[in-house]
Structure formats: structure tokens, C-alpha cells
Short mmCIF file of C-alpha atoms and ligand atoms in Angstrom, two decimals:
data_model
loop_
_atom_site.label_atom_id
_atom_site.label_comp_id
_atom_site.label_asym_id
_atom_site.label_seq_id
_atom_site.Cartn_x
_atom_site.Cartn_y
_atom_site.Cartn_z
CA MET V 20 120.68 65.56 -50.91
CA VAL V 21 119.57 61.67 -50.37
CA GLN V 22 120.54 59.15 -53.24
CA GLY V 23 119.38 55.56 -54.27
CA ALA V 24 118.33 53.02 -52.12
CA GLY V 25 118.75 55.91 -49.24
CA ARG V 26 115.62 57.92 -51.42
CA GLU V 27 113.70 54.68 -50.78
CA ALA V 28 114.18 54.52 -46.89
CA HIS V 29 113.61 57.78 -46.80
CA ALA V 30 110.23 57.61 -48.55
CA THR V 31 109.06 54.61 -46.67
CA ALA V 32 109.81 56.41 -43.58
CA ARG V 33 108.15 58.74 -44.71
CA ALA V 34 104.65 57.19 -45.90
CA ASN V 35 105.42 55.19 -42.04
CA ALA V 36 104.87 58.31 -40.41
CA GLU V 37 102.08 59.38 -43.02
CA GLU V 38 100.68 55.69 -42.11
CA GLU V 39 100.68 56.58 -37.92
CA ALA V 40 100.12 60.22 -38.17
CA VAL V 41 96.41 58.89 -40.14
CA ALA V 42 95.99 56.15 -37.20
CA GLU V 43 96.47 58.70 -34.15
CA GLN V 44 93.78 60.81 -35.72
CA VAL V 45 91.34 58.10 -36.30
CA ARG V 46 92.18 56.84 -32.17
CA CYS V 47 91.43 60.55 -31.15
CA LEU V 48 88.28 60.99 -33.60
CA LYS V 49 86.86 57.37 -32.23
CA ARG V 50 87.15 58.68 -28.63
CA GLU V 51 85.42 62.30 -29.59
CA ARG V 52 82.56 60.52 -31.56
CA ASP V 53 82.60 57.85 -29.20
CA ALA V 54 82.43 55.49 -32.46
CA VAL V 55 83.15 51.85 -32.95
CA VAL V 56 85.20 50.54 -36.28
CA LEU V 57 83.93 47.40 -38.00
CA ALA V 58 85.64 46.30 -40.76
CA HIS V 59 85.51 43.01 -43.15
CA TYR V 60 88.72 41.19 -44.19
CA TYR V 61 88.72 41.96 -47.53
CA VAL V 62 89.38 45.93 -46.94
CA PRO V 63 93.05 46.86 -46.95
CA PRO V 64 95.35 45.95 -44.53
CA GLU V 65 95.83 48.93 -42.71
CA THR V 66 92.15 49.70 -42.38
CA GLN V 67 91.78 46.50 -40.63
CA GLU V 68 94.52 47.66 -38.24
CA LEU V 69 92.68 50.47 -37.19
CA ALA V 70 89.31 48.87 -36.19
CA ASP V 71 87.92 47.50 -33.07
CA HIS V 72 86.64 44.35 -34.63
CA VAL V 73 87.51 42.79 -38.16
CA GLY V 74 85.20 39.96 -39.10
CA ASP V 75 83.08 37.95 -41.96
CA SER V 76 79.84 39.24 -42.64
CA PHE V 77 77.82 37.08 -39.99
CA ALA V 78 80.05 38.40 -37.22
CA LEU V 79 79.79 41.72 -38.58
CA ALA V 80 76.08 41.88 -38.42
CA ARG V 81 75.66 40.02 -35.08
CA LEU V 82 78.18 42.79 -33.37
CA ALA V 83 76.77 45.88 -34.75
CA ARG V 84 73.41 44.84 -32.81
CA THR V 85 75.39 44.98 -29.75
CA ILE V 86 76.91 48.18 -30.22
CA GLU V 87 76.47 50.52 -27.46
CA ALA V 88 78.61 53.55 -28.92
CA GLN V 89 77.31 56.56 -30.22
CA VAL V 90 78.63 55.91 -33.73
CA ILE V 91 79.42 52.89 -35.95
CA VAL V 92 82.30 52.76 -38.59
CA LEU V 93 81.85 50.07 -40.93
CA ALA V 94 84.69 49.72 -43.00
CA GLY V 95 83.29 47.70 -46.14
CA VAL V 96 80.44 48.03 -48.64
CA ALA V 97 77.20 49.72 -48.70
CA PHE V 98 75.12 46.93 -47.88
CA MET V 99 77.19 46.00 -44.55
CA GLY V 100 76.29 49.56 -43.69
CA GLU V 101 72.59 48.79 -44.04
CA SER V 102 72.51 45.74 -42.27
CA ALA V 103 74.17 47.40 -39.63
CA LYS V 104 71.82 50.30 -39.45
CA LEU V 105 68.95 48.43 -39.67
CA LEU V 106 70.19 45.60 -36.89
CA ASN V 107 70.83 49.01 -34.77
CA PRO V 108 68.77 51.76 -35.78
CA ARG V 109 69.82 54.20 -32.94
CA ARG V 110 73.24 54.08 -33.96
CA THR V 111 75.03 56.75 -36.73
CA VAL V 112 76.16 54.18 -39.25
CA LEU V 113 78.75 55.77 -41.21
CA LEU V 114 80.44 54.57 -44.69
CA PRO V 115 83.40 56.22 -45.01
CA VAL V 116 82.98 55.20 -48.96
CA PRO V 117 79.23 55.09 -49.37
CA GLU V 118 79.43 54.93 -53.16
CA ALA V 119 82.12 51.39 -52.54
CA ASP V 120 78.99 49.25 -52.93
CA CYS V 121 78.82 45.56 -54.29
CA PRO V 122 77.41 44.69 -57.65
CA MET V 123 75.54 41.49 -56.63
CA ALA V 124 73.60 43.32 -54.06
CA HIS V 125 72.02 44.96 -57.38
CA MET V 126 71.43 41.66 -59.67
CA VAL V 127 68.08 40.97 -58.44
CA SER V 128 65.18 42.62 -58.26
CA VAL V 129 61.93 42.73 -56.23
CA GLU V 130 59.64 42.31 -59.24
CA GLN V 131 61.77 39.26 -60.00
CA ILE V 132 61.00 37.77 -56.25
CA GLU V 133 57.26 38.70 -56.47
CA ARG V 134 56.73 37.24 -60.08
CA VAL V 135 58.12 34.36 -58.37
CA ARG V 136 55.89 34.31 -55.03
CA GLU V 137 52.85 34.83 -57.20
CA GLU V 138 53.63 31.59 -59.34
CA ARG V 139 54.68 29.39 -56.56
CA PRO V 140 52.43 30.57 -53.28
CA GLY V 141 54.49 29.20 -49.92
CA ILE V 142 57.96 29.17 -51.93
CA VAL V 143 59.96 30.66 -49.30
CA VAL V 144 62.63 33.69 -49.96
CA VAL V 145 66.06 33.50 -48.74
CA CYS V 146 68.47 36.42 -49.62
CA TYR V 147 71.74 36.33 -49.37
CA VAL V 148 73.01 39.36 -46.90
CA ASN V 149 74.68 40.90 -49.98
CA SER V 150 71.59 42.38 -50.99
CA THR V 151 69.51 45.89 -50.61
CA ALA V 152 67.40 46.85 -48.08
CA GLU V 153 64.30 46.79 -50.44
CA VAL V 154 65.48 43.10 -51.76
CA LYS V 155 65.68 42.33 -47.61
CA ALA V 156 62.35 43.55 -47.21
CA ALA V 157 60.37 41.40 -49.93
CA SER V 158 62.51 38.34 -48.54
CA ASP V 159 62.04 35.69 -45.80
CA VAL V 160 65.14 35.26 -44.23
CA CYS V 161 68.94 36.48 -44.67
CA VAL V 162 71.79 34.91 -44.77
CA THR V 163 75.64 34.51 -45.08
CA SER V 164 77.99 32.43 -46.34
CA SER V 165 78.36 31.12 -43.03
CA ASN V 166 75.31 30.04 -42.30
CA ALA V 167 73.31 29.83 -46.17
CA VAL V 168 73.35 25.85 -45.47
CA GLY V 169 72.18 25.47 -42.00
CA ILE V 170 69.08 27.58 -42.21
CA VAL V 171 67.73 26.91 -45.55
CA ARG V 172 68.23 23.15 -44.33
CA ALA V 173 66.25 24.24 -40.93
CA LEU V 174 63.52 26.32 -42.84
CA PRO V 175 60.06 24.13 -42.73
CA GLN V 176 59.24 24.78 -46.37
CA SER V 177 60.36 22.39 -48.97
CA GLU V 178 60.64 25.23 -51.86
CA VAL V 179 62.89 27.80 -51.33
CA LEU V 180 63.75 30.93 -53.98
CA PHE V 181 67.46 31.90 -53.05
CA VAL V 182 68.90 35.22 -54.40
CA PRO V 183 71.09 36.98 -55.75
CA ASP V 184 74.01 34.75 -55.92
CA MET V 185 73.59 31.25 -57.86
CA ASN V 186 76.51 30.25 -56.61
CA LEU V 187 76.12 30.22 -53.21
CA GLY V 188 72.65 28.75 -54.05
CA ARG V 189 73.75 25.90 -56.25
CA TYR V 190 76.29 25.09 -53.55
CA VAL V 191 73.06 25.78 -51.04
CA ALA V 192 70.96 23.16 -53.18
CA GLN V 193 73.97 20.72 -53.36
CA GLN V 194 74.02 20.50 -49.85
CA VAL V 195 70.24 20.10 -48.88
CA PRO V 196 69.13 17.94 -51.70
CA GLU V 197 66.04 16.89 -49.54
CA LYS V 198 64.84 21.42 -50.71
CA HIS V 199 63.88 22.45 -54.15
CA VAL V 200 66.05 25.80 -54.69
CA ILE V 201 65.05 27.98 -57.14
CA MET V 202 68.53 29.87 -57.75
CA GLY V 203 69.13 34.12 -58.56
CA ARG V 204 71.22 34.78 -61.41
CA GLY V 205 73.89 37.28 -59.61
CA TRP V 206 77.33 36.32 -59.36
CA CYS V 207 80.37 38.11 -57.29
CA PRO V 208 82.51 39.21 -60.61
CA ARG V 209 85.71 38.71 -57.91
CA HIS V 210 85.01 34.98 -56.65
CA ALA V 211 83.00 33.93 -60.08
CA GLY V 212 86.35 35.48 -61.92
CA ILE V 213 88.27 32.67 -60.48
CA SER V 214 89.16 30.48 -63.10
CA PRO V 215 89.53 26.28 -62.64
CA GLU V 216 92.20 26.42 -64.69
CA SER V 217 94.53 28.81 -62.55
CA VAL V 218 93.02 26.85 -59.34
CA ARG V 219 94.43 23.15 -61.34
CA ALA V 220 97.15 24.88 -62.10
CA LEU V 221 98.18 25.82 -58.52
CA VAL V 222 97.19 22.33 -57.04
CA ASP V 223 99.07 20.84 -59.66
CA ALA V 224 102.45 22.43 -58.56
CA HIS V 225 101.85 21.77 -54.70
CA PRO V 226 99.89 18.37 -54.48
CA MET V 227 99.97 18.22 -50.88
CA ALA V 228 97.75 21.69 -50.48
CA GLU V 229 94.83 21.84 -48.88
CA VAL V 230 92.27 23.79 -50.96
CA LEU V 231 89.84 26.32 -49.17
CA ALA V 232 87.39 27.99 -51.22
CA HIS V 233 84.60 30.64 -50.62
CA PRO V 234 81.34 29.39 -51.85
CA GLU V 235 80.67 32.21 -54.21
CA CYS V 236 83.25 30.27 -56.13
CA THR V 237 81.79 28.74 -59.38
CA GLU V 238 80.87 24.84 -59.18
CA GLU V 239 83.87 24.22 -61.29
CA VAL V 240 86.35 25.57 -59.12
CA LEU V 241 84.23 24.15 -55.98
CA ALA V 242 84.96 20.98 -57.60
CA GLU V 243 88.78 21.67 -56.81
CA ALA V 244 87.81 22.70 -52.77
CA ASP V 245 88.92 20.56 -49.68
CA PHE V 246 86.64 23.06 -47.40
CA VAL V 247 84.42 25.29 -48.45
CA GLY V 248 83.28 28.56 -45.98
CA SER V 249 82.89 31.67 -45.23
CA THR V 250 86.37 34.16 -45.13
CA SER V 251 86.02 33.52 -41.18
CA GLN V 252 85.57 29.54 -41.52
CA ILE V 253 88.50 29.82 -44.22
CA ILE V 254 90.68 31.58 -41.87
CA GLY V 255 89.63 29.45 -38.93
CA ARG V 256 90.13 26.24 -41.29
CA ALA V 257 93.73 27.75 -42.50
CA CYS V 258 94.96 27.51 -38.83
CA ALA V 259 93.42 24.34 -37.97
CA THR V 260 94.82 22.04 -40.80
CA HIS V 261 98.25 20.13 -40.53
CA ALA V 262 98.47 20.91 -44.00
CA ARG V 263 101.32 23.71 -44.64
CA GLU V 264 100.56 25.30 -47.90
CA LEU V 265 96.85 26.45 -48.62
CA VAL V 266 95.69 27.30 -51.51
CA VAL V 267 93.20 30.04 -50.61
CA LEU V 268 90.05 30.85 -53.27
CA THR V 269 88.52 33.77 -51.85
CA VAL V 270 89.25 37.84 -52.41
CA GLU V 271 93.48 38.52 -51.16
CA GLY V 272 92.48 40.79 -48.80
CA VAL V 273 92.04 37.69 -46.06
CA THR V 274 95.89 37.62 -46.80
CA HIS V 275 96.44 39.95 -43.38
CA GLU V 276 94.40 37.87 -40.95
CA LEU V 277 95.30 34.92 -41.93
CA GLY V 278 98.97 36.21 -41.15
CA ARG V 279 97.66 37.55 -37.91
CA ALA V 280 95.67 34.54 -36.78
CA CYS V 281 98.21 31.91 -38.15
CA ALA V 282 101.09 33.75 -37.28
CA GLY V 283 104.22 31.26 -36.33
CA GLN V 284 102.92 28.08 -37.59
CA GLY V 285 104.87 28.70 -40.86
CA LYS V 286 102.24 28.13 -43.55
CA THR V 287 102.39 29.09 -47.31
CA VAL V 288 99.37 30.61 -48.43
CA LEU V 289 98.44 30.72 -52.50
CA PHE V 290 96.41 32.68 -54.36
CA PRO V 291 95.24 31.58 -57.88
CA GLN V 292 96.88 34.51 -60.42
CA PRO V 293 95.63 36.99 -61.35
CA ALA V 294 94.92 37.15 -57.42
CA PRO V 295 91.36 38.49 -56.57
CA ALA V 296 91.02 41.99 -55.15
CA CYS V 297 87.55 43.52 -54.67
CA PRO V 298 87.98 46.98 -55.60
CA ASN V 299 85.20 48.41 -53.63
CA MET V 300 86.73 46.91 -50.82
CA SER V 301 90.01 48.47 -51.64
CA LEU V 302 88.64 52.02 -51.37
CA VAL V 303 88.23 52.10 -47.58
CA THR V 304 91.23 53.34 -46.67
CA PRO V 305 92.30 54.71 -43.55
CA GLU V 306 92.45 58.74 -44.94
CA ARG V 307 88.49 57.71 -45.64
CA VAL V 308 87.72 56.37 -42.02
CA ARG V 309 89.01 59.89 -40.84
CA ASP V 310 87.56 61.44 -42.97
CA CYS V 311 84.37 60.53 -42.24
CA LEU V 312 84.56 60.20 -38.42
CA ARG V 313 86.01 64.13 -38.93
CA ASP V 314 82.86 65.20 -40.77
CA LEU V 315 80.46 62.76 -39.49
CA SER V 316 79.68 61.79 -43.38
CA GLY V 317 78.40 59.15 -45.22
CA GLU V 318 75.67 58.31 -42.82
CA VAL V 319 73.55 55.71 -43.89
CA ALA V 320 69.49 56.67 -43.90
CA LEU V 321 66.91 54.15 -44.61
CA ASP V 322 63.41 55.22 -44.98
CA GLU V 323 61.55 53.90 -41.66
CA ARG V 324 59.05 52.00 -43.53
CA LEU V 325 61.84 50.32 -45.45
CA ALA V 326 63.80 49.18 -42.53
CA ALA V 327 60.97 47.67 -40.35
CA THR V 328 60.54 45.48 -43.26
CA ALA V 329 63.91 44.77 -43.82
CA THR V 330 65.44 44.24 -40.41
CA ARG V 331 63.11 40.67 -40.04
CA PRO V 332 64.72 38.27 -42.22
CA LEU V 333 68.00 39.72 -40.58
CA GLU V 334 66.72 39.36 -37.19
CA ARG V 335 65.33 36.36 -38.24
CA MET V 336 68.92 34.90 -39.78
CA LEU V 337 70.27 35.96 -36.12
CA ASP V 338 67.68 33.92 -34.53
CA LEU V 339 68.22 31.12 -36.32
CA ALA V 340 71.86 31.28 -36.50
CA GLU V 341 71.95 30.92 -32.85
CA ARG V 342 69.57 28.40 -32.11
CA ARG V 343 71.58 25.91 -34.35
P1 13P W 16 81.74 36.97 -45.87
O1 13P W 16 83.58 37.45 -45.24
O2 13P W 16 80.69 36.53 -45.17
O3 13P W 16 82.28 35.30 -46.64
O4 13P W 16 81.69 37.58 -47.23
C1 13P W 16 82.23 37.35 -48.12
C2 13P W 16 82.01 38.78 -49.40
O5 13P W 16 82.45 37.83 -50.14
C3 13P W 16 81.63 39.70 -48.72
O6 13P W 16 81.27 40.64 -49.52
FE1 SF4 W 17 80.29 42.16 -53.51
FE2 SF4 W 17 82.30 39.97 -54.22
FE3 SF4 W 17 83.32 42.53 -53.35
FE4 SF4 W 17 81.60 40.61 -52.04
S1 SF4 W 17 84.06 40.47 -52.94
S2 SF4 W 17 81.56 42.48 -52.04
S3 SF4 W 17 80.73 39.59 -53.03
S4 SF4 W 17 81.78 42.15 -55.42
#
């Protein structure tokens, strides 16, 4: 009979063995299916460990276009799978949890975009990659948080409709004051949920800390930031800075890659409380990756005509980002 601490050790050993068994099944299925797994930093650490590549939204889109394997598993939310399929339509793209969706992607409609186009002919429509294929098809160019400022600045038009994220849109407008930016009304419940009070409490308690924030945060929260960037850019800055303490204002999922990338630097990473978590990304567990590979389930299928139009703004983003 196993008791007390022994029972705990036994349970941990069993959990580790089960985790390793799933990881081994995924490795076998990847070979069998000729599959590549791409993961976002917000999915659980065990899923990131199984992935062939982990990245921010821009890196995942750019990589997806170049994958030559038959199957791409996109361990992330629905719009990421759609982007991969749009950019590499000859591959089978699987979403381990097709119902894991980004609420912000649905916070603007095609009708709203068309109404603004009618009222303001000549306006350029910029859509955040966190959007549906239909919204992409109604837009002129896509952006991610890593390139939005540079792409908006590079556009020839002086009037911009930015959808759906009002926080990223406002941040872009502030960085590119020469343009007139009209914002959508969407927001990320995770980033917009970070309270300025929780950030100020951390900053007061750790006055030497560098504050790294995602531009999906509110204006009041960004006012506290020393650095603003995408998840990859936050991780890059965390490793590059000499600061020993870091206040990180994005979803806690980045902790895994931060630990890996900044290993041995002895940095302390602090999150506002409650630590931001994305419940949709959290659903993408190793078991779901294994099941989708085994069953070839969760395939992304897009109407051909819609896909043809929705691909253009994504390709334009990749093109503009490459030229900068
Ligand atoms: P990035 O990883 O591109 O910064 O995006 C963050 C995010 O919220 C994805 O949904
Ligand atoms: Fe959407 Fe926010 Fe989750 Fe990213 S973190 S997928 S923007 S809800």
C-alpha cells in the first residue's frame, strides 16, 4: 500500500509516464501522417514541447506557407488554422480543437466594414490576423501585433480602418500620427482584462523591473510599459534586457518559452494577478493533438472563392513585412 508523500510521488510518476506515452504516440503519428506541428506560445507547455515550431501569430503564418509535409497541425485557435490553410491550401490543415476560437475574431462584421467603405471611399481596411476568413476577404491587408505599426506606416493611404482590436488599433494610431485611423470595437478579453491597478501594484513593489506589454492591453496599462510588442518580441526583449526583474503583461502561457529562451540568466518573471490565461488556447492539450493526428479530424475547409479573396491580404502582409 502507498501512503502520504509516497502516494504523491507515485501519482506524479504515473502522470509523467502517461505524458511521455502521449508524446511518443504523437511522435509516431507525425511520422506516419507526414505531419508538422506548429504551436502558439499560449497553448499548454506540454503541447509546446511536442511542436516542431512554436511562435507568435506572424511566425506561424509565415512558417505555415513554407511547410512541405502533407499535414499541418495548428496547435492554436481557429483563425490560426484558417490562416495556415489560406497560405498553404494544398496541405491538410488540422485544428486539434476546432471549437477553440478567439472571441475577438468575431467582434467585427463584413457589413460594418462595407458601411465604412461606402461612407469613406479610398479608405484602406487593415485587419488584425485575429479575424475570420470573411473579414479578411473584406480587408485590404492583414497585420499581426509584430508588424502592425510598420505596415500601417508603409501604406500609401492616409485614412485607415483598423479592425477588430480597438486597443491594438489605438496603439498603432499613436505610433503613426500622420495617419487618420478609425478603430473597430473589438478587444481581447484576456489582455483587456489586465487591470491598471494590478500592474501599478507590481511596479510599486518592483521599481527596478522592466515592464513588457502586449499591444492588446488597454491604453492605461500600456502607459505603464517600457516595451510593447508581440509575444515573440516580448520574449526577445526579456532575454536581451539587463533588467533582472520583468513584469510581463500578456497571457501566462509565454512563461514556458521565456524559461527556455532566457535559461541561466536568473531573471524573475512577474505577472499581474490574476495571471492572464486564454481558456481557448488552454484546450489544446497533447491528447487533442494526438487524437486529431490519429483520426485526421478537425480539418480546416474553406469555400474556394472565399479562400481566394481572403488569401490576398495575408499574402500582402507577408510581402510588406519582408520588404521592411
Ligand atoms: P501574438 O503571438 O502574435 O503576439 O498574438 C497574441 C495573441 O493574442 C494571439 O491570439
Ligand atoms: Fe484571442 Fe485574446 Fe485568446 Fe489571443 S489571448 S486567442 S486575442 S482571446
